[in-house]
XYZ file of C-alpha atoms in Angstrom:
393
model
C 88.065 -165.678 -95.662
C 87.328 -162.518 -97.625
C 89.868 -159.891 -98.592
C 88.334 -157.487 -96.081
C 88.624 -160.049 -93.286
C 92.204 -160.821 -94.236
C 93.088 -157.135 -94.221
C 91.452 -156.668 -90.832
C 93.371 -159.652 -89.421
C 96.683 -158.308 -90.665
C 96.080 -154.870 -89.199
C 94.960 -156.291 -85.864
C 98.300 -158.005 -85.256
C 101.281 -156.054 -84.009
C 104.395 -156.786 -86.030
C 108.025 -155.915 -85.480
C 109.171 -152.675 -87.049
C 112.972 -153.030 -87.118
C 115.614 -155.742 -87.110
C 117.338 -156.631 -83.832
C 120.968 -157.306 -83.035
C 120.187 -160.971 -82.453
C 118.691 -161.219 -85.929
C 121.812 -159.677 -87.428
C 123.928 -162.292 -85.646
C 121.723 -164.999 -87.140
C 122.258 -163.459 -90.592
C 126.034 -163.686 -90.205
C 125.826 -167.416 -89.566
C 123.752 -167.887 -92.694
C 126.265 -165.762 -94.624
C 128.908 -168.319 -93.625
C 126.775 -171.004 -95.263
C 126.436 -169.003 -98.484
C 130.202 -168.437 -98.438
C 130.812 -172.170 -98.056
C 128.709 -172.859 -101.130
C 130.424 -170.068 -103.083
C 133.863 -171.505 -102.287
C 132.764 -174.967 -103.426
C 131.515 -173.612 -106.751
C 134.609 -171.452 -107.225
C 136.814 -174.528 -106.869
C 134.708 -176.714 -109.174
C 132.840 -174.376 -111.524
C 130.820 -176.912 -113.490
C 127.084 -177.058 -114.112
C 126.641 -180.362 -112.154
C 128.361 -178.777 -109.146
C 126.130 -175.725 -109.565
C 123.105 -178.027 -109.332
C 124.475 -179.568 -106.143
C 125.081 -176.112 -104.708
C 121.461 -175.141 -105.362
C 120.261 -178.293 -103.586
C 122.001 -177.234 -100.372
C 121.402 -173.494 -100.827
C 117.603 -173.659 -101.093
C 116.972 -175.250 -97.650
C 119.362 -172.737 -96.073
C 117.504 -169.863 -97.690
C 114.038 -171.202 -96.937
C 114.912 -171.760 -93.297
C 116.165 -168.158 -93.077
C 112.878 -166.915 -94.579
C 110.894 -168.937 -92.049
C 112.904 -167.575 -89.125
C 112.335 -164.042 -90.434
C 108.594 -164.724 -90.704
C 108.488 -166.239 -87.224
C 110.280 -163.259 -85.677
C 108.250 -160.761 -87.692
C 105.154 -161.102 -85.493
C 106.687 -161.135 -82.006
C 108.460 -158.651 -79.757
C 112.022 -159.462 -78.743
C 112.441 -161.163 -75.378
C 115.240 -163.143 -73.788
C 113.458 -166.319 -74.882
C 113.384 -165.092 -78.474
C 117.089 -164.347 -78.321
C 117.721 -167.897 -77.124
C 115.578 -169.142 -80.008
C 117.683 -167.194 -82.509
C 120.916 -168.521 -80.993
C 119.666 -172.098 -81.214
C 118.505 -171.655 -84.792
C 121.869 -170.072 -85.595
C 123.564 -173.193 -84.197
C 121.423 -175.381 -86.459
C 122.251 -173.208 -89.470
C 125.914 -173.390 -88.482
C 125.742 -177.184 -88.668
C 124.137 -176.980 -92.107
C 126.794 -174.510 -93.275
C 129.686 -176.665 -92.083
C 128.298 -179.730 -93.864
C 127.010 -178.001 -97.024
C 130.075 -178.446 -99.296
C 130.162 -182.238 -98.864
C 126.555 -182.982 -97.924
C 125.814 -184.759 -101.208
C 129.076 -186.717 -101.319
C 129.660 -187.895 -97.762
C 127.236 -189.831 -95.551
C 128.315 -188.236 -92.258
C 128.181 -184.752 -93.718
C 124.738 -185.500 -95.185
C 123.501 -186.596 -91.747
C 124.902 -183.430 -90.148
C 123.279 -181.225 -92.788
C 119.888 -182.948 -92.755
C 119.873 -183.415 -88.964
C 120.647 -179.736 -88.423
C 117.888 -178.789 -90.853
C 115.409 -181.027 -89.067
C 116.361 -179.510 -85.706
C 115.972 -176.032 -87.196
C 112.501 -176.860 -88.505
C 111.422 -178.206 -85.113
C 112.668 -175.034 -83.421
C 110.778 -172.838 -85.897
C 107.580 -174.828 -85.429
C 107.777 -174.612 -81.639
C 108.516 -170.883 -81.689
C 105.552 -170.220 -83.949
C 103.232 -172.375 -81.836
C 104.215 -170.679 -78.568
C 104.317 -167.069 -79.715
C 101.610 -166.505 -82.276
C 98.563 -168.662 -82.910
C 98.002 -166.900 -86.226
C 101.110 -168.625 -87.532
C 100.103 -172.139 -86.431
C 99.451 -173.246 -90.032
C 101.062 -171.607 -93.034
C 102.983 -172.729 -96.141
C 106.449 -172.196 -94.732
C 105.888 -174.639 -91.851
C 105.449 -177.359 -94.456
C 109.243 -177.371 -94.517
C 109.212 -179.776 -91.565
C 107.929 -182.549 -93.830
C 110.673 -181.865 -96.361
C 113.302 -181.807 -93.607
C 112.164 -185.309 -92.628
C 112.658 -186.434 -96.227
C 116.171 -184.989 -96.311
C 117.041 -186.670 -93.016
C 115.559 -190.011 -94.040
C 117.438 -190.003 -97.341
C 120.764 -188.892 -95.848
C 121.989 -192.459 -95.441
C 121.099 -193.520 -98.985
C 123.931 -194.075 -101.475
C 124.444 -191.824 -104.489
C 122.596 -191.088 -106.715
C 119.472 -191.904 -104.653
C 120.351 -189.328 -102.024
C 120.522 -186.612 -104.681
C 117.248 -187.751 -106.250
C 115.353 -187.718 -102.936
C 116.839 -184.400 -101.898
C 115.997 -182.861 -105.271
C 112.392 -184.035 -104.895
C 112.152 -182.555 -101.399
C 113.734 -179.225 -102.433
C 111.444 -178.829 -105.462
C 108.390 -179.666 -103.328
C 109.480 -177.131 -100.708
C 109.856 -174.482 -103.383
C 106.330 -175.213 -104.602
C 104.692 -175.172 -101.157
C 104.043 -171.397 -100.930
C 102.311 -171.500 -104.320
C 100.207 -174.564 -103.569
C 99.245 -173.294 -100.109
C 99.128 -169.613 -100.979
C 95.680 -169.071 -99.465
C 97.143 -169.331 -95.955
C 99.589 -166.498 -96.645
C 96.732 -164.009 -96.790
C 96.098 -164.594 -93.072
C 99.588 -163.613 -91.963
C 100.761 -160.268 -90.570
C 103.638 -158.556 -92.361
C 105.903 -155.823 -91.040
C 106.128 -153.239 -93.812
C 109.403 -151.920 -92.364
C 110.826 -155.069 -90.790
C 110.592 -157.412 -93.782
C 112.181 -155.109 -96.406
C 114.935 -154.277 -93.939
C 115.633 -157.951 -93.173
C 115.811 -159.005 -96.817
C 117.816 -155.915 -97.739
C 120.321 -156.649 -94.981
C 120.875 -160.120 -96.354
C 121.531 -158.691 -99.829
C 124.163 -156.462 -98.183
C 125.752 -159.523 -96.571
C 125.776 -161.396 -99.893
C 127.406 -158.408 -101.595
C 129.960 -158.267 -98.774
C 130.806 -161.932 -99.325
C 131.463 -161.107 -102.968
C 133.844 -158.266 -102.109
C 135.604 -160.356 -99.444
C 136.140 -163.344 -101.748
C 137.517 -161.239 -104.601
C 139.799 -159.224 -102.330
C 141.131 -162.311 -100.582
C 141.905 -163.882 -103.950
C 143.977 -160.887 -105.063
C 145.814 -160.720 -101.734
C 147.154 -164.258 -102.271
C 148.700 -163.524 -105.670
C 151.033 -160.985 -107.298
C 149.698 -157.424 -107.353
C 150.409 -156.678 -111.007
C 148.513 -153.983 -112.964
C 146.247 -156.510 -114.675
C 145.154 -158.061 -111.379
C 144.570 -154.635 -109.848
C 142.474 -153.657 -112.873
C 140.394 -156.794 -112.424
C 140.030 -156.004 -108.717
C 138.745 -152.492 -109.457
C 136.284 -153.790 -112.057
C 134.980 -156.433 -109.663
C 134.516 -153.791 -106.979
C 132.633 -151.561 -109.440
C 130.323 -154.482 -110.201
C 129.600 -154.778 -106.485
C 128.878 -151.044 -106.287
C 126.606 -151.199 -109.339
C 124.653 -154.126 -107.908
C 124.272 -152.290 -104.600
C 122.943 -149.240 -106.438
C 120.539 -151.305 -108.524
C 118.970 -152.730 -105.369
C 119.111 -150.003 -102.762
C 118.525 -146.939 -104.932
C 115.082 -148.092 -106.080
C 114.200 -151.698 -105.246
C 114.406 -151.576 -101.444
C 112.027 -148.615 -101.140
C 109.761 -150.095 -103.832
C 109.312 -153.283 -101.798
C 108.316 -151.318 -98.693
C 105.913 -149.213 -100.766
C 104.376 -152.333 -102.314
C 103.827 -153.917 -98.891
C 101.923 -150.795 -97.816
C 99.848 -150.294 -100.958
C 99.435 -153.625 -102.736
C 95.851 -154.955 -102.511
C 97.250 -158.356 -101.488
C 100.552 -157.905 -99.589
C 100.995 -161.697 -99.450
C 101.917 -161.559 -103.140
C 104.860 -159.313 -102.340
C 105.992 -161.595 -99.513
C 105.680 -164.760 -101.577
C 106.807 -163.721 -105.050
C 109.117 -160.773 -104.391
C 110.704 -161.511 -101.023
C 110.662 -165.317 -100.810
C 111.108 -166.350 -104.448
C 112.589 -163.216 -105.971
C 115.278 -162.752 -103.341
C 116.252 -166.429 -103.546
C 117.036 -165.881 -107.228
C 118.872 -162.649 -106.384
C 121.056 -164.531 -103.891
C 121.738 -167.237 -106.500
C 122.688 -164.520 -109.001
C 125.024 -162.884 -106.500
C 126.579 -166.301 -105.877
C 127.306 -166.705 -109.600
C 128.695 -163.163 -109.831
C 130.974 -163.826 -106.859
C 132.302 -167.085 -108.287
C 132.800 -165.583 -111.741
C 134.623 -162.532 -110.342
C 136.892 -164.646 -108.134
C 137.890 -166.869 -111.057
C 138.550 -163.846 -113.259
C 140.707 -162.018 -110.720
C 142.701 -165.205 -110.152
C 143.745 -165.312 -113.845
C 142.434 -162.261 -115.730
C 144.032 -162.925 -119.132
C 143.138 -166.560 -119.610
C 140.659 -167.631 -122.267
C 138.583 -170.220 -120.403
C 137.092 -172.221 -123.320
C 134.443 -173.610 -120.970
C 130.866 -172.877 -119.998
C 132.018 -171.748 -116.545
C 133.297 -168.563 -118.183
C 129.699 -167.410 -118.457
C 128.956 -167.561 -114.734
C 129.652 -163.848 -114.209
C 127.431 -162.416 -116.989
C 124.772 -165.060 -116.336
C 124.682 -164.101 -112.653
C 124.429 -160.391 -113.474
C 121.714 -161.072 -116.077
C 119.813 -163.193 -113.567
C 119.829 -160.289 -111.113
C 118.610 -157.759 -113.691
C 115.862 -160.038 -115.010
C 114.779 -160.882 -111.467
C 114.367 -157.169 -110.809
C 112.077 -157.129 -113.852
C 110.064 -160.033 -112.458
C 109.705 -158.525 -108.982
C 108.704 -155.108 -110.336
C 106.086 -156.701 -112.542
C 104.674 -158.628 -109.588
C 104.527 -155.471 -107.481
C 103.429 -152.856 -110.017
C 102.376 -154.671 -113.187
C 105.300 -153.878 -115.526
C 109.069 -154.311 -115.784
C 111.850 -151.798 -116.374
C 112.947 -151.774 -120.028
C 116.498 -150.727 -119.107
C 117.030 -153.735 -116.862
C 115.209 -156.138 -119.158
C 117.185 -155.398 -122.310
C 120.518 -155.109 -120.507
C 119.814 -158.481 -118.910
C 119.352 -159.973 -122.376
C 122.610 -158.340 -123.511
C 124.460 -159.987 -120.621
C 122.963 -163.370 -121.504
C 124.299 -162.905 -125.034
C 127.700 -162.013 -123.570
C 127.707 -165.306 -121.672
C 127.560 -167.157 -124.998
C 130.795 -165.606 -126.255
C 132.513 -165.529 -122.840
C 134.439 -168.801 -123.389
C 136.099 -167.290 -126.482
C 137.546 -164.082 -125.005
C 139.852 -163.235 -122.082
C 138.160 -163.335 -118.684
C 139.125 -159.699 -118.052
C 137.118 -158.617 -121.108
C 134.020 -160.366 -119.773
C 134.525 -158.714 -116.390
C 134.920 -155.274 -117.991
C 131.867 -155.696 -120.229
C 129.701 -156.834 -117.307
C 130.810 -153.842 -115.243
C 130.112 -151.502 -118.170
C 126.572 -152.821 -118.690
C 125.669 -152.619 -114.990
C 127.073 -149.098 -114.665
C 125.206 -148.088 -117.827
C 121.887 -149.296 -116.399
C 122.436 -147.229 -113.265
C 123.520 -144.158 -115.216
C 120.555 -144.255 -117.601
C 118.019 -144.809 -114.828
C 119.545 -142.040 -112.711
C 119.436 -139.630 -115.662
C 115.828 -140.494 -116.467
C 114.615 -140.070 -112.893
C 116.667 -136.965 -112.052
C 115.475 -135.253 -115.240
C 111.830 -135.917 -114.434
C 111.367 -138.619 -117.071
C 109.853 -142.036 -116.524
C 111.808 -145.256 -116.907
C 110.340 -147.036 -119.968
C 108.377 -150.161 -119.137
C 107.917 -153.555 -120.790
C 106.049 -156.784 -120.021
C 102.921 -155.019 -118.835
C 100.540 -157.312 -116.968
C 96.981 -157.394 -118.291
C 95.644 -159.009 -115.136
C 97.330 -156.708 -112.612
C 94.811 -156.222 -109.832
C 93.679 -157.645 -106.533
C 93.357 -161.327 -107.409
C 95.955 -163.343 -105.515
C 96.387 -165.934 -108.208
C 96.560 -163.660 -111.240
C 98.580 -160.580 -110.254
C-alpha cells in the first residue's frame, strides 16, 4: 500500500471526535488498577518490586490503548456501551489481582483470565464494527494474553519469566508489525483527548495518595510544607503536559506525513512511559510526605526525581518523534533531576521534594517566558532523517 492509498483510506473512514461518558467510566476503572500498583510500590519501594509492578502495569495499559483504538472508529451505540462495561469488568478483575498476581496462584489466574477475557472482547468488537481493524498490531495482544493465562499456574520464578517474555513481546509488536498501523483511521481530536484525560486521572491519583497520607498523620508545619511542595509538583506536571504537549499531539496528528508514527511512538509508547513516570513521582511523594525529615540511605529515595526526569525526557522523545527535535529546557533539566537521584539517599527527603519542585517550576517558568516574549524554545537532538519514512522518522 502506498502512502497516498493509506492517506485516502484514513480519510475515507469516519472516526469519533470526542470522548463519551462511557469511555470516562472505563478510564476510572483503569485508574483503580494504576492506584493498586502505586500502593504496592509505596509499601515496598524496591527495584525488584518496581519490576513486578511494570509486569502488571504494561498489560493494563496496552489493553486500555486497544480499547481506545477500537472505540476510535465507531459511533456510540447501546451495544458499544455494553462492550465498554464488559471490558471495564475485565479490567476491574485485573486491577483487583494486580498487587499479588506474581506471588499468588489464584490471583495470577484472576489477572490473566481477566486479561484474556478482555482481549477476546476487544477482538470481537473490532471484528463486528470495523473491518479495517480486523488485523493490526494491537490485536496481537490476544496471543500474549494466552501466554499469561497458560503460565499463571506455574510456580515462581517460571511464572515471572514467562510473563516477562510475553510483556516484552507485546511491547515490541507495534514496532514489528508497524506496516499495518498505516491502514488505520485516527481521530485527531478523539485520541489526544483520550490520552490527555488519562494523564489527568494519573495526576489525580498522585494528589489523592499524597493528601490521604497527610490526613492520617499529624499536621505539623513540616508535613504541611511537604504537602504544598507535592501539590506544586502536580501542578507543574499538569502545566508541562497541557500547556504545550496536548495541543502539539493534536497538531502532529493533523500534519505529520505519517500519523501512525504519532499513534505508535507518542501515544502508545510515550504515554506508557509518562504513566510510569507519574507512578514513580506519586510513590516518591507519598513516602516523602509520610516522613519528610528522614534520610533514606536507600535507592528508593531516588524514585521521585527519577520519575520527574523520566517525564521530562519522555517529552523530549515525543517532541523529537513529532517534529524532529527536543526541547533543550526539558532535556537538560531532566539530566539535572537524574543527577539529583544519585545524591537523594544522602539528604533529607524534604530536600529532594523541594529540589524536584523547583526544577519543574523552573522549566515551566523559562518556557513561558520564552514563548510569551516571542522567543523560540532552544532545541537539541535534531533528527537528520526527519521526514515521511515510517521507519526512520
